XYZ file of C-alpha atoms in Angstrom:
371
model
C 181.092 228.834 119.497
C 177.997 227.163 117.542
C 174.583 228.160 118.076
C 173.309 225.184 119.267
C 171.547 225.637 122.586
C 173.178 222.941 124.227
C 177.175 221.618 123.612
C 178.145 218.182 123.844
C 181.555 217.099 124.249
C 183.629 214.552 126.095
C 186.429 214.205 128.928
C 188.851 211.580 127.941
C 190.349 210.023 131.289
C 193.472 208.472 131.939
C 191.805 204.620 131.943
C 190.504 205.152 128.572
C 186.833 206.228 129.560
C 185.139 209.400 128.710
C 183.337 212.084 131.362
C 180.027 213.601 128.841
C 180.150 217.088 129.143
C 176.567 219.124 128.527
C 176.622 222.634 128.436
C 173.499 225.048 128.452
C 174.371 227.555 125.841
C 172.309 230.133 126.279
C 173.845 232.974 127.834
C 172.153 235.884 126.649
C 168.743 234.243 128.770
C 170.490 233.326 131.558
C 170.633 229.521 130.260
C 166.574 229.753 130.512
C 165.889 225.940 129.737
C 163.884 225.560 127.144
C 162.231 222.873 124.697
C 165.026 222.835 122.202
C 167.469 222.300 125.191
C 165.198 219.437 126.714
C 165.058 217.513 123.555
C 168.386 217.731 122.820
C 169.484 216.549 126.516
C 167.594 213.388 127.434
C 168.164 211.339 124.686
C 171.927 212.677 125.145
C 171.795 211.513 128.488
C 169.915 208.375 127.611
C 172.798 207.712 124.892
C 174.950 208.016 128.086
C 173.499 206.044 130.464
C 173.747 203.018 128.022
C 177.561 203.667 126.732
C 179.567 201.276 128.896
C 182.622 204.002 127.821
C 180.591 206.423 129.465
C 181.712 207.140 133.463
C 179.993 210.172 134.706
C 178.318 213.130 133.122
C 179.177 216.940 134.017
C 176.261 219.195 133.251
C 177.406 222.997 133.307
C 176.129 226.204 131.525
C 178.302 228.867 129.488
C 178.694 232.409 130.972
C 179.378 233.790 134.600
C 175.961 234.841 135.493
C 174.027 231.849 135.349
C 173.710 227.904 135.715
C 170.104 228.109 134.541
C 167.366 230.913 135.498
C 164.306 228.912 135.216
C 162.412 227.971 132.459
C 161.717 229.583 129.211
C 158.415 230.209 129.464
C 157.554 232.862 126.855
C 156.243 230.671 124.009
C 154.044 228.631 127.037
C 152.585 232.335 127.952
C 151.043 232.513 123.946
C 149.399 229.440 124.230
C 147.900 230.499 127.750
C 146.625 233.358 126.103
C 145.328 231.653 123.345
C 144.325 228.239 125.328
C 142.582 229.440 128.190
C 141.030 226.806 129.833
C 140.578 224.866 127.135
C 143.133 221.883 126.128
C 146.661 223.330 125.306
C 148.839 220.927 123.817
C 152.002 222.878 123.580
C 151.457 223.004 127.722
C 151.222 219.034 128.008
C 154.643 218.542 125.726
C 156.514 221.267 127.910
C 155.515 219.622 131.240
C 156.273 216.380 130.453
C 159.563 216.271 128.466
C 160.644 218.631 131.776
C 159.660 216.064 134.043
C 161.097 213.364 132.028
C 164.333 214.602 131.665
C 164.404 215.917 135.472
C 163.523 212.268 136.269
C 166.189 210.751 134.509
C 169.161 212.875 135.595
C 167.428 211.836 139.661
C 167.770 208.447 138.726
C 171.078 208.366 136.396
C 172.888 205.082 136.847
C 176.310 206.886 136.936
C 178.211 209.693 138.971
C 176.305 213.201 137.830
C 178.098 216.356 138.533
C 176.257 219.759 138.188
C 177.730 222.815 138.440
C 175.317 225.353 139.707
C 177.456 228.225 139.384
C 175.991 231.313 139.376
C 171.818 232.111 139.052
C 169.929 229.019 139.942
C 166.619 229.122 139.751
C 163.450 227.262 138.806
C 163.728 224.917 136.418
C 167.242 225.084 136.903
C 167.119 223.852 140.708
C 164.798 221.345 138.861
C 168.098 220.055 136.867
C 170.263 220.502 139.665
C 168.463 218.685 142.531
C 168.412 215.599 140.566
C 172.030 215.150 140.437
C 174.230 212.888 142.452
C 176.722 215.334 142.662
C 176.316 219.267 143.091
C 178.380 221.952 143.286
C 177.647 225.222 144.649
C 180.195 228.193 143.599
C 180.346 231.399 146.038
C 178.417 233.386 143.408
C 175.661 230.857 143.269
C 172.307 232.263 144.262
C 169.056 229.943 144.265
C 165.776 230.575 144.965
C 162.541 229.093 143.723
C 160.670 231.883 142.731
C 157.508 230.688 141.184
C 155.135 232.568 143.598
C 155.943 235.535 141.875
C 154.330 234.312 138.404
C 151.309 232.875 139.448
C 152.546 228.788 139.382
C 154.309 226.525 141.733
C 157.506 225.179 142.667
C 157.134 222.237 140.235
C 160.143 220.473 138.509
C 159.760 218.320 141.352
C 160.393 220.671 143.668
C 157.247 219.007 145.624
C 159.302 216.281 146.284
C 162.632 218.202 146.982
C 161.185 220.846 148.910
C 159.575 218.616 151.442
C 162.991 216.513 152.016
C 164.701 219.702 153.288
C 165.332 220.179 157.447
C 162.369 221.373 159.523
C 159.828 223.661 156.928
C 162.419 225.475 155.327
C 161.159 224.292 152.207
C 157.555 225.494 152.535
C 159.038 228.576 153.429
C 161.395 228.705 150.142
C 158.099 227.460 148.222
C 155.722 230.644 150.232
C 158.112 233.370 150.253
C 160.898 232.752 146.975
C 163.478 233.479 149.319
C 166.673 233.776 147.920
C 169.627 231.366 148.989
C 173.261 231.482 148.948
C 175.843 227.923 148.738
C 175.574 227.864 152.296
C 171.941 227.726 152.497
C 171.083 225.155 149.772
C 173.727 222.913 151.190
C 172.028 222.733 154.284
C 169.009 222.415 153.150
C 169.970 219.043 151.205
C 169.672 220.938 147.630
C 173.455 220.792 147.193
C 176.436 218.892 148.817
C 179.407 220.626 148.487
C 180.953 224.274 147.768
C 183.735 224.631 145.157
C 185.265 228.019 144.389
C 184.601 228.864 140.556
C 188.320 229.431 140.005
C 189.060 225.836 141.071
C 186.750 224.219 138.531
C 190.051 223.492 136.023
C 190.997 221.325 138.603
C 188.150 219.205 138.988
C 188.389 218.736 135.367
C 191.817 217.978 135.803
C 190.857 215.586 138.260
C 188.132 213.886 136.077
C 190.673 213.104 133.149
C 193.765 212.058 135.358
C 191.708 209.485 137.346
C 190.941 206.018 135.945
C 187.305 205.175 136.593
C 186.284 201.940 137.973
C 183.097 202.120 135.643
C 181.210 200.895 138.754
C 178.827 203.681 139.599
C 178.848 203.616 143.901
C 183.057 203.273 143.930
C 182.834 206.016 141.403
C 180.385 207.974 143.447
C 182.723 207.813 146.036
C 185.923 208.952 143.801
C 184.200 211.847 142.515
C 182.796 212.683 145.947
C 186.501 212.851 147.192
C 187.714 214.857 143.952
C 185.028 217.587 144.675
C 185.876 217.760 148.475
C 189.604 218.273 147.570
C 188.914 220.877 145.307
C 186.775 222.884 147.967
C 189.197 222.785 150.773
C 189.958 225.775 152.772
C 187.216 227.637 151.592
C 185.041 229.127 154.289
C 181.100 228.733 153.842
C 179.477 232.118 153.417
C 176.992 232.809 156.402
C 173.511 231.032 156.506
C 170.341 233.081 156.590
C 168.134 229.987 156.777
C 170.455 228.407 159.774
C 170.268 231.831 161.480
C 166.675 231.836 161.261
C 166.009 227.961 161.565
C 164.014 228.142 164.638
C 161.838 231.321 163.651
C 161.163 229.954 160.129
C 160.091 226.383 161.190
C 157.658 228.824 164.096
C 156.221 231.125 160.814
C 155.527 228.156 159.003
C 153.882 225.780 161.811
C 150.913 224.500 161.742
C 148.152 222.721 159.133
C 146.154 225.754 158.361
C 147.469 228.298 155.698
C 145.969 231.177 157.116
C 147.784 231.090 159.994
C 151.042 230.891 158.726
C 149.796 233.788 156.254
C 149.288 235.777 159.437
C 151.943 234.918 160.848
C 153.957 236.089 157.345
C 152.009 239.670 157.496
C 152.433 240.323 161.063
C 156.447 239.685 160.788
C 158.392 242.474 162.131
C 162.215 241.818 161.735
C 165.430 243.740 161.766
C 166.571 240.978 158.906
C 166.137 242.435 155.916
C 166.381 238.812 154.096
C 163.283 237.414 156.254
C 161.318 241.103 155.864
C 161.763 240.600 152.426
C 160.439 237.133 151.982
C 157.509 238.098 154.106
C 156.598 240.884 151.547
C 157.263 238.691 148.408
C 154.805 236.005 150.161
C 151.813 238.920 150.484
C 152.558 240.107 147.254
C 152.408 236.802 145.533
C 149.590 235.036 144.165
C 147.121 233.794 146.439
C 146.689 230.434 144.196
C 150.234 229.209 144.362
C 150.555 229.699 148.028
C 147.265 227.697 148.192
C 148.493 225.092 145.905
C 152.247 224.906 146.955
C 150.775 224.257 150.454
C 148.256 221.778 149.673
C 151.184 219.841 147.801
C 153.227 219.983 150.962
C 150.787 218.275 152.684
C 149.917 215.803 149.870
C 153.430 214.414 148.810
C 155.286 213.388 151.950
C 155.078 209.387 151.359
C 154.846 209.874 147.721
C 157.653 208.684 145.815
C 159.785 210.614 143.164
C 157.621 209.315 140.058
C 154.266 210.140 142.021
C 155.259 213.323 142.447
C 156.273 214.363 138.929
C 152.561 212.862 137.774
C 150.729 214.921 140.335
C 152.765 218.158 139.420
C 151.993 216.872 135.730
C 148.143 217.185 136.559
C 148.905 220.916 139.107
C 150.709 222.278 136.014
C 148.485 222.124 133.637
C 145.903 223.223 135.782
C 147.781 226.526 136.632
C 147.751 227.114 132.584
C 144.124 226.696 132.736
C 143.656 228.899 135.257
C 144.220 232.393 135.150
C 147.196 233.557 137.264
C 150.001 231.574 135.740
C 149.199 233.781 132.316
C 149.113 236.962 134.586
C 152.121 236.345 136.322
C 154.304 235.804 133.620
C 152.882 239.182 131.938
C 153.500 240.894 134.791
C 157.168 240.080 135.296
C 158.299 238.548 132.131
C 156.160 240.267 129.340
C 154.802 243.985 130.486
C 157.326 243.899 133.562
C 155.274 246.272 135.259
C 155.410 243.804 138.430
C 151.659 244.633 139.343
C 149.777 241.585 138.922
C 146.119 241.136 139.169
C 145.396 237.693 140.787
C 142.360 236.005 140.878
C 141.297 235.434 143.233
C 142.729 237.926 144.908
C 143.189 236.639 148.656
C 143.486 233.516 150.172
C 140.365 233.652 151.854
C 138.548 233.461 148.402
C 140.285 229.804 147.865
C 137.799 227.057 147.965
C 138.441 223.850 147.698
C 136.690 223.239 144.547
C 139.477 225.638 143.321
C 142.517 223.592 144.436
C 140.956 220.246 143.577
C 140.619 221.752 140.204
C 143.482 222.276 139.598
C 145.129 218.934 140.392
C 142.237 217.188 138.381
C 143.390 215.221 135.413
C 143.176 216.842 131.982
C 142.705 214.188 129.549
C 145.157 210.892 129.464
C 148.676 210.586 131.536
C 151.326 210.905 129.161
C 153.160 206.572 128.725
C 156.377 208.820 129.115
C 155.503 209.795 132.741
C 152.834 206.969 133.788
C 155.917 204.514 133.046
C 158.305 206.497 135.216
C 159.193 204.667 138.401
């Protein structure tokens, strides 16, 4: 095994194409994407897209545990520290090679297959989402758990989060709920559970077929491979269909206090909901805030729009103060008591939130071109 932080290979099929295979290599952090992986997928993937020998791409992860478990973010908590509010470079790369390669796996011109086996979290659901293809395993467990740091769900998740039924995904957003296969496939995240033992068939499958090299027939042909492979297996049970009606009531409304309220005042048998209630009041005040007023911003935004706004939100979290705190809290110290500031969401003006979605300095070409 090299130590290269991503593997490339290539499925040879039985019309004389080739499947690219990526795999995360990072096992020991849970696939945590970082940098190096970034800029050693997209122009991988760009290389792809162009390569007429090229039919589909699989993008998987080595190890059991995990597909990807967010993003590495403890070289971006230095330069927070030493940043502050002031301009932080490092930040600006990170944020927009992420959104750059998250963009281009949304709008691949070919079949993409992820395999979200495992942990999927973060920046991970930010690489899955994308993907016209994705497979949920029965150990896959996703959540979007950036309340908990002090930032947002970003990677797009703006845009994802507000295509899912009813307000399930404000509630994923305000409470870092964590879903099973069953869930995310109803919620639109992914289309179609596979068990983890089966995946040498797909593969199988990819190399005995002969692509058409015409990307909505081979849609299609991979869309029937991957339903083959899952037959027979029956769908773990649904917290968020269980509690469909209850969560679209706790989330009503246009006014964040009252679903905050709502949140606190939650009494439930369901350990699952009672524990997304107490991750929302223990989270920080400013990504609730934020994650809401995104909600409410993005729904006739398209996919591009989106990634430039979150461009602007993200680095205004690393000027502010709680994305720093949040990540010492859980990622550095691990003591898990973070100090937000401010510390409710009464305190949150909107001076604060407009600051924070202001720009800071020029829009990156790589992102103002994206469309």
């Amino acid at each position: 095994m090299t130590d290269s932080v991503v593997l490339f290979d290539e499925i040879k099929t039985a019309g004389g194409q080739r499947f690219g295979v990526a795999t995360l290599n990072a096992p020991a952090s849970l696939n945590a994407l970082s940098v190096d992986m970034v800029r050693l997928l997209t122009p991988k993937l760009r290389e792809w897209a162009k390569d007429e020998g090229i039919v589909g791409v699989l993008m998987q992860a080595a190890g059991e545990k995990a597909f990807c478990a967010g993003g590495d973010l403890r070289q971006l908590y230095q330069t927070l520290l030493d940043c502050g509010p002031e301009r932080n470079t490092y930040a600006e790369d990170f944020f927009r090679e992420e959104y750059e390669l998250d963009h281009l796996i949304h709008t691949f011109p070919k079949p993409f297959l992820c395999w979200g086996h495992g942990i999927v979290m973060g920046g991970g659901v930010g690489l899955l989402a994308g993907a016209s293809h994705r497979v949920m395993t029965l150990q896959s467990r996703i959540a979007m758990p950036e309340i908990n740091i002090g930032l947002y769900p970003d990677v797009g998740g703006s845009w994802f989060l507000r295509r899912t039924p009813g307000r399930t995904g404000l509630f994923l957003a305000l409470t870092a709920a964590n879903i099973n296969a069953a869930d995310t496939i109803f919620c639109g995240l992914a289309d179609v559970l596979v068990p983890q033992e089966r995946k040498g068939e797909v593969l199988e499958a990819i190399a005995s077929t002969k692509w058409a090299g015409e990307n909505k027939a081979d849609r299609a042909t991979l869309s029937r491979i991957l339903a083959k492979a899952g037959e027979g297996t029956e769908m773990p049970p649904s917290k968020v269909r269980e509690h469909y009606d209850t969560i679209n009531a706790l989330m009503a409304g246009d006014d964040l206090l009252d679903i905050a309220r709502r949140l606190r005042d939650l009494q439930s048998d369901d350990t699952w909901l009672q524990t997304a209630a107490k991750t929302f009041a223990k989270g920080a005040p400013s990504s609730a805030a934020l994650s809401f007023e995104l909600w409410q911003r993005v729904l006739r935004m398209s996919l591009a729009e989106v990634f430039r706004l979150e461009y602007w939100a993200s680095l205004g979290f690393c000027a502010h103060k709680d994305f720093a705190e949040g990540i010492r809290a859980v990622l550095v110290d691990k003591d898990r008591n973070p100090r937000w500031s401010p510390a409710t969401l009464e305190e949150i003006t909107p001076a604060f939130i407009e600051d924070h979605l202001r720009p800071r300095g020029e829009m990156p070409i790589e992102l103002a071109s994206l469309v």
